[in-house]
CSV table of C-alpha atoms in Angstrom, one decimal:
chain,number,residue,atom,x,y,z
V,1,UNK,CA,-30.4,239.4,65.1
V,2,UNK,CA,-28.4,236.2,64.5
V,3,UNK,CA,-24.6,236.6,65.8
V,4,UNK,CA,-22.3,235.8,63.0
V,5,UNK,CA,-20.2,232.5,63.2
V,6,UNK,CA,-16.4,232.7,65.2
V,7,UNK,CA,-13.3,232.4,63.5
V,8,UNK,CA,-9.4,232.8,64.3
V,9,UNK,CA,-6.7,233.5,61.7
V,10,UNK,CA,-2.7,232.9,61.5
V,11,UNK,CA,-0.2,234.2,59.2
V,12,UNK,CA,3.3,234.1,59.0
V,13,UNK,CA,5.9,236.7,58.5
V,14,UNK,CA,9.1,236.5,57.2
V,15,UNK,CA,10.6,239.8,55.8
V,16,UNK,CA,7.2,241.3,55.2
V,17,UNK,CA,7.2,245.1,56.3
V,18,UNK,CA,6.3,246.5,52.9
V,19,UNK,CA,2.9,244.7,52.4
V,20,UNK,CA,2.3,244.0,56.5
V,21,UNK,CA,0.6,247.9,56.7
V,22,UNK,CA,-2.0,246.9,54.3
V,23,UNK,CA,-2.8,243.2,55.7
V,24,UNK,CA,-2.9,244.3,58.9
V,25,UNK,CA,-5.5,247.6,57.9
V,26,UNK,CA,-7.8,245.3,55.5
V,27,UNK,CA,-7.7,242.5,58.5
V,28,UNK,CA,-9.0,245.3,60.8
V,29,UNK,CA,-11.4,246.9,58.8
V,30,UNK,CA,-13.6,243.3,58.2
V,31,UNK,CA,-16.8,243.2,58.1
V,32,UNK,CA,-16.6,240.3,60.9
V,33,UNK,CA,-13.9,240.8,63.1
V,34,UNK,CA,-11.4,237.4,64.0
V,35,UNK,CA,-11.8,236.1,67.9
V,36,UNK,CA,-7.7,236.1,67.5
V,37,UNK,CA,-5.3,236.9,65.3
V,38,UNK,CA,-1.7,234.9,65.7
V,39,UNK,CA,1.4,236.0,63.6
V,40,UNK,CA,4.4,234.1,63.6
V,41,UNK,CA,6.7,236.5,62.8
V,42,UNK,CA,9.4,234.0,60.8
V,43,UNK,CA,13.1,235.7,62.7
V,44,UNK,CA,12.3,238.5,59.8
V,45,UNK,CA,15.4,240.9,59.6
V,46,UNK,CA,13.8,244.2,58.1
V,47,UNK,CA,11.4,246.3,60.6
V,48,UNK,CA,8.6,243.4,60.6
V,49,UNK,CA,9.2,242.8,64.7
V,50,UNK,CA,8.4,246.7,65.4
V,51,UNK,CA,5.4,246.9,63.0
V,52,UNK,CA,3.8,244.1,64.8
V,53,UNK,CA,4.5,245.2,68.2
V,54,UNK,CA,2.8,247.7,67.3
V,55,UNK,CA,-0.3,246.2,65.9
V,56,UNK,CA,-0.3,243.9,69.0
V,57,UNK,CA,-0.4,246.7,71.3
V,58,UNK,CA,-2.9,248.4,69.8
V,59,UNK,CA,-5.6,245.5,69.5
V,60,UNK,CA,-6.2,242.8,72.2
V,61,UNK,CA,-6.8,240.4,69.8
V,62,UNK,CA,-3.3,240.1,67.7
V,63,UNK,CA,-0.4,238.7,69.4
V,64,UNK,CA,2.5,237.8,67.8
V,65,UNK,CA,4.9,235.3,69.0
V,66,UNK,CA,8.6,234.9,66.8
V,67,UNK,CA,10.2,231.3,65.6
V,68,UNK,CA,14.0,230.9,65.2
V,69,UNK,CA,13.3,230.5,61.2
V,70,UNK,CA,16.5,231.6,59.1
V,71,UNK,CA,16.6,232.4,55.1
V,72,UNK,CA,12.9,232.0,53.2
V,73,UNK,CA,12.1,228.8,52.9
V,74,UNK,CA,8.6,228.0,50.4
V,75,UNK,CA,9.4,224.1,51.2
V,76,UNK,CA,9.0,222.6,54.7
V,77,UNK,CA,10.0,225.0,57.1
V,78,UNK,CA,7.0,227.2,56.1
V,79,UNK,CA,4.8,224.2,56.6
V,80,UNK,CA,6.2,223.9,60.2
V,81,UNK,CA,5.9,227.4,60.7
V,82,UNK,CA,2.4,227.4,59.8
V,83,UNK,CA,1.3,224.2,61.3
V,84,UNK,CA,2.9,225.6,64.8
V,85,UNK,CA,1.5,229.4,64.9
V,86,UNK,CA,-2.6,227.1,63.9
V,87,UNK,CA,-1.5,224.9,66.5
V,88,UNK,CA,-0.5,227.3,69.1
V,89,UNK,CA,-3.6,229.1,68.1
V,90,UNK,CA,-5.4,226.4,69.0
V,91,UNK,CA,-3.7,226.2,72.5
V,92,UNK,CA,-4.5,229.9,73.1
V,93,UNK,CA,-8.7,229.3,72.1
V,94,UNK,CA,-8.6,226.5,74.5
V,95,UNK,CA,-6.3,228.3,77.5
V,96,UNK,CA,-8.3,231.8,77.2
V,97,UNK,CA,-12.2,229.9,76.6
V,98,UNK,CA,-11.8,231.7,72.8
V,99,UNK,CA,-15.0,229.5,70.6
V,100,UNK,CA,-14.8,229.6,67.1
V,101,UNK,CA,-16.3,227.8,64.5
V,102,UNK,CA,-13.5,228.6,61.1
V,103,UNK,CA,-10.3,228.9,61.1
V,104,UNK,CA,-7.9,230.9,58.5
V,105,UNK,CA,-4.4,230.9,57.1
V,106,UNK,CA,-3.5,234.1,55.4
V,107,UNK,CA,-0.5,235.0,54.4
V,108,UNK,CA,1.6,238.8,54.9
V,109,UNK,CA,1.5,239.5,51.3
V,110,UNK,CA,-2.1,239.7,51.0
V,111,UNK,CA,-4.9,242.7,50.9
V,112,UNK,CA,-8.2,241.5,51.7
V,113,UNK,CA,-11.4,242.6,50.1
V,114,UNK,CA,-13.7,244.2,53.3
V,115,UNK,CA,-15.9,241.6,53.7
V,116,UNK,CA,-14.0,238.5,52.6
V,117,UNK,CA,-14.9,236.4,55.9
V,118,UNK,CA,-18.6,237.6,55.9
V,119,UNK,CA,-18.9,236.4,52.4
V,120,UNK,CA,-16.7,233.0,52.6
V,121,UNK,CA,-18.4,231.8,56.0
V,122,UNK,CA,-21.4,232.2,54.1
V,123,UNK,CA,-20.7,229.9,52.1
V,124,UNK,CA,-19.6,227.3,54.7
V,125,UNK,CA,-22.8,228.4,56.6
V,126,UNK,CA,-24.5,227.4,53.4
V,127,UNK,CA,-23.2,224.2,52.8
V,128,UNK,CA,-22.3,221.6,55.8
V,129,UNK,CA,-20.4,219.5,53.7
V,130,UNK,CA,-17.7,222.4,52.9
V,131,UNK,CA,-14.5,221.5,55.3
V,132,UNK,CA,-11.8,224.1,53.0
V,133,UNK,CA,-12.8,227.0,51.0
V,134,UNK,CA,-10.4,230.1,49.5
V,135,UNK,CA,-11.1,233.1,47.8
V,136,UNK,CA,-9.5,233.9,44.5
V,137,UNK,CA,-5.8,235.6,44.2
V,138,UNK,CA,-5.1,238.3,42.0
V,139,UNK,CA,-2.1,240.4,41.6
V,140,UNK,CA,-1.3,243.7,39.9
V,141,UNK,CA,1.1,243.6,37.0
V,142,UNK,CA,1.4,246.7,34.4
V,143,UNK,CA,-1.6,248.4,36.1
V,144,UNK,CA,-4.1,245.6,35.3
V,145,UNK,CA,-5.6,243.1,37.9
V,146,UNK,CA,-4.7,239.9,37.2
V,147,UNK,CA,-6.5,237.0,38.6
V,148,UNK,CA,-4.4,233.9,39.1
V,149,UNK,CA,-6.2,230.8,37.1
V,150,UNK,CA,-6.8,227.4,39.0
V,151,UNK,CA,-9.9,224.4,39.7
V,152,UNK,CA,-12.9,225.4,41.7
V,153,UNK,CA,-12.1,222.8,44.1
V,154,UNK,CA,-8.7,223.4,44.9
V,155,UNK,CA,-8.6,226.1,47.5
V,156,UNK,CA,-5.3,228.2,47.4
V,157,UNK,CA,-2.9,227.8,50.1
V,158,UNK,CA,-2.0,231.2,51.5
V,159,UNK,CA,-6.2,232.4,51.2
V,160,UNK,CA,-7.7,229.8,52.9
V,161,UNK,CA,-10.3,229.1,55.5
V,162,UNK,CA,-11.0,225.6,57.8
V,163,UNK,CA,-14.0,224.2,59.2
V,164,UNK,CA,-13.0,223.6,62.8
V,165,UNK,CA,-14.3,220.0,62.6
V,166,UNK,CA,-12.6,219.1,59.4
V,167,UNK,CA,-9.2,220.9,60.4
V,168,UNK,CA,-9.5,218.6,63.4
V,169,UNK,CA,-10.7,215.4,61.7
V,170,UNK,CA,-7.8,215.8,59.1
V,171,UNK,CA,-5.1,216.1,61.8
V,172,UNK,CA,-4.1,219.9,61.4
V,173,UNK,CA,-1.9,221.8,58.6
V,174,UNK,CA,0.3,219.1,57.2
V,175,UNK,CA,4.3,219.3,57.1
V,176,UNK,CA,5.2,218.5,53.5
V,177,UNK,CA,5.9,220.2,50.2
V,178,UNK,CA,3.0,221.9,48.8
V,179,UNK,CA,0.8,222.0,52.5
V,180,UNK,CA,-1.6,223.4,51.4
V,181,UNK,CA,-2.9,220.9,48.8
V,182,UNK,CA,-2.2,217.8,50.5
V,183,UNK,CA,-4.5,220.0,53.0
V,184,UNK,CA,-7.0,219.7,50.6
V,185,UNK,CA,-6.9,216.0,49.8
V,186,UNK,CA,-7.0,214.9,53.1
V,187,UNK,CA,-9.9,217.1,53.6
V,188,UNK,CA,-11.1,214.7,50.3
V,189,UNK,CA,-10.6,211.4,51.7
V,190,UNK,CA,-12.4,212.4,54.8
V,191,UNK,CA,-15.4,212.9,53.1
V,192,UNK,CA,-15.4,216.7,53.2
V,193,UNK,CA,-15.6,219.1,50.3
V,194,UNK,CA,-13.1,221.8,49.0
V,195,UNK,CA,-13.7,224.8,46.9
V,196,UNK,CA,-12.5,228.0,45.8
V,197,UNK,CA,-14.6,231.4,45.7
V,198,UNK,CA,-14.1,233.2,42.1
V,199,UNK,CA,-15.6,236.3,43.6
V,200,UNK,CA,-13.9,236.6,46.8
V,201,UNK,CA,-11.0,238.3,46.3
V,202,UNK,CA,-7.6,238.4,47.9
V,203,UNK,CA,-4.6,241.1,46.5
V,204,UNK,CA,-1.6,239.7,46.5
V,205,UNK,CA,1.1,242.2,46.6
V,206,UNK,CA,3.5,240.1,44.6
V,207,UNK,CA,2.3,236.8,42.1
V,208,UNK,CA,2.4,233.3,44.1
V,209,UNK,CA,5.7,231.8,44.5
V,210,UNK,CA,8.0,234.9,43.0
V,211,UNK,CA,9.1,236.4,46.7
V,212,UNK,CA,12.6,235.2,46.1
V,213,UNK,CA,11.9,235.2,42.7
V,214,UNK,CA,10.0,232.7,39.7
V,215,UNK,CA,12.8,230.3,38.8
V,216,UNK,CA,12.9,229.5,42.7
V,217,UNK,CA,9.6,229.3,42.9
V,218,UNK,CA,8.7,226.8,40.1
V,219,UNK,CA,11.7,225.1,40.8
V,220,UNK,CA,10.2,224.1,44.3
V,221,UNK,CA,7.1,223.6,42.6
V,222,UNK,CA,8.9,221.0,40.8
V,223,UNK,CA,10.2,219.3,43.6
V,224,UNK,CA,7.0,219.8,45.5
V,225,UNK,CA,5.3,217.3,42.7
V,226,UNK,CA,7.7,214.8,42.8
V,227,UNK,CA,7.7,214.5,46.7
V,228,UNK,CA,3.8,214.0,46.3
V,229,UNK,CA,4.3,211.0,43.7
V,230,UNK,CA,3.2,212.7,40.6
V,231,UNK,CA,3.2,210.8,37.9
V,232,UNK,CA,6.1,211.5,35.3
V,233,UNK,CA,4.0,212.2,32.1
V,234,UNK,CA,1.8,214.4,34.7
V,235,UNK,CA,5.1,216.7,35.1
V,236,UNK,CA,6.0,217.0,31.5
V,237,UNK,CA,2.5,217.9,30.7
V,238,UNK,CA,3.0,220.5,33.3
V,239,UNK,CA,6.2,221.3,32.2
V,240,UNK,CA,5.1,222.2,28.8
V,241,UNK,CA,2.2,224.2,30.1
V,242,UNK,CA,4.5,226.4,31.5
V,243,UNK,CA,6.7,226.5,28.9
V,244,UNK,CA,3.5,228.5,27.1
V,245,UNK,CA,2.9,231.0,30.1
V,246,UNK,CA,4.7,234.0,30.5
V,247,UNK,CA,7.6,234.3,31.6
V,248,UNK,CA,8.2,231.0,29.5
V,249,UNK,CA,11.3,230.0,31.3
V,250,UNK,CA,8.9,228.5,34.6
V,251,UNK,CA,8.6,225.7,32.7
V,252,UNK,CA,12.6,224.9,32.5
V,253,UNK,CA,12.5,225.6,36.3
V,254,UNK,CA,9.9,223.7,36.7
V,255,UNK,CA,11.1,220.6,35.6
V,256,UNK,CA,14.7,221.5,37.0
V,257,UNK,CA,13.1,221.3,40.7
V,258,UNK,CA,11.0,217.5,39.6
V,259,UNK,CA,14.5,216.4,38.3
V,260,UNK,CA,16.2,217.7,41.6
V,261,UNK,CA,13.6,215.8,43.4
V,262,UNK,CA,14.6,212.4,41.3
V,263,UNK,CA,18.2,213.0,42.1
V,264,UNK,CA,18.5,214.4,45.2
V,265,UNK,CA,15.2,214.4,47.5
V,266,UNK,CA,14.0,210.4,46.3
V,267,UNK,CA,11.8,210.1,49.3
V,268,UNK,CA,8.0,211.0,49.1
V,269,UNK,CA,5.3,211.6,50.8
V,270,UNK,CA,4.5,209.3,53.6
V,271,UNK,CA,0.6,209.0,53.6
V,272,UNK,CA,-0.5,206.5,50.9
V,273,UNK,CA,-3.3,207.4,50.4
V,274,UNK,CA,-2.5,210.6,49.6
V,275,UNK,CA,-0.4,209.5,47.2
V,276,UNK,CA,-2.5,206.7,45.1
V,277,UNK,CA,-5.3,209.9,45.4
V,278,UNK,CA,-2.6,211.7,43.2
V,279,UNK,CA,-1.9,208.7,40.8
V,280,UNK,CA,-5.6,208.3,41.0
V,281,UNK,CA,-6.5,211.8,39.7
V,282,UNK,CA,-3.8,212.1,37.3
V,283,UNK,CA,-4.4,208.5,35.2
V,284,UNK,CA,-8.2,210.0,35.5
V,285,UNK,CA,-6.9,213.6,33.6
V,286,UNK,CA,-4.7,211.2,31.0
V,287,UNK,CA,-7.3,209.1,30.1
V,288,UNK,CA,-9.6,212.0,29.4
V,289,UNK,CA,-7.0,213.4,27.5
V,290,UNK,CA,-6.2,210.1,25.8
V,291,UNK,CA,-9.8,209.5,24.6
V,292,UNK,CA,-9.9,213.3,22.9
V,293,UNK,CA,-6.8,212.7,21.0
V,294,UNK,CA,-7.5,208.9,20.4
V,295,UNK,CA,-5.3,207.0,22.2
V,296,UNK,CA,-5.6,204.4,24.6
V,297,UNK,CA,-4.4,204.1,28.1
């Protein structure tokens, strides 16, 4: 029998005690159990430090190590936080002779279907030119499962799982707005190929950017796209996207948060090229629009 490919995961905490029970039993109860586990436990105030005490003295291969973070913060700090628990993680493989060949981010607020890394490393097993994959996310709302919409090659950020070579080759888990696809565009422009897996699921115990709530979220969203250039015609199209999803007031918050970033944040992104890939893609999307409604570009 061929033994199943290594991986390592890391997730951060902040505040998470409701939804950590059920992480922490679905991350257990894999198919394919991780080589390590590291949760950065984000300075959480509720009873998060004692539940994962608990899980790391239970199981040998959790550990849990706490950063000085302070209120929730979508933005940069949780790309620090993340890109320090995948780094440390690293250390730890190296320091303790831990091999692996994938490496995950998942965040506290999600439930796992049983065999989510069997089936995803799979799929990178399947395909050497695959450095990022993701499941799907879905969320529960009025009793009915709810899977959150988005392009087959755009894995999402807190579901994700890393080729070791191309996590390397694309210098780690960047520190920006919206991590997790610049993540993916570096992975690009390295020659590697993203995707995410409709039928792998993930449960999210709350919908993607609403834990302090959705105007916050799509705010930062907002900012999030002007820090990585996009193009102003890009946001409005955006912005009156989500001025046609429920609840229809994202779209003012979204456009708040790109406003807030001409106003107040004015810097961006400082990796060309993953900027002129943004400018890139988007004049590509216009002009496809363009042609179907007859206008030039």
């Amino acid at each position: 029998m061929v033994a199943e490919p290594d991986y390592i995961l890391t997730t951060p905490c902040k505040n998470e005690e409701r939804s950590l029970p059920e992480l922490a039993e679905s991350i257990i109860n894999q198919t394919i159990t991780p080589k390590l586990w590291l949760i950065v436990n984000d300075n959480s105030t509720d009873n998060s430090a004692e539940i994962l005490r608990d899980f790391e003295t239970k199981y040998d291969w959790i550990r849990v190590i706490t950063s000085e973070g302070t209120k929730r913060d979508l933005s940069f700090h949780y790309a620090k936080v993340v890109s320090e628990g995948l780094s440390l993680a690293l250390e730890i493989t190296s320091v303790d002779k831990i091999s692996f060949e994938y490496l995950g981010l998942i965040d506290a607020d999600m439930i796992l279907e049983r065999s989510f890394f069997e089936k995803i490393i799979d799929r990178f097993e399947k395909d050497p030119c695959l450095g990022v994959a993701s499941g799907s996310t879905a969320y529960i709302e009025a009793d009915k499962l709810i899977t959150e919409k988005g392009r087959e090659n755009l894995p999402n950020g807190g579901l994700r799982v890393w080729r070791r070579e191309c996590f390397i080759e694309t210098g780690g888990f960047p520190i920006s707005y919206s991590a997790d696809s610049v993540s993916n565009v570096l992975a690009v422009l390295h020659g590697w190929d993203t995707k995410k897996f409709e039928d792998i699921v993930g449960i999210q115990t709350r919908r993607t950017g609403s834990a302090e709530g959705l105007w916050k979220g799509y705010r930062t969203k907002g900012e999030s796209d002007y820090y990585r250039d996009y193009h102003p015609l890009y946001a409005l199209f955006k912005f009156v996207k989500y001025s046609f999803t429920r609840p229809f007031y994202i779209g003012i918050a979204y456009m708040e948060g790109y406003i807030n970033g001409i106003v107040k944040i004015r810097k961006k992104i400082d990796i060309p090229e993953v900027r002129q890939y943004y400018r890139k893609k988007h004049l590509e999307i216009g002009r496809y629009y363009a042609g179907k409604f007859k206008f030039k570009l």
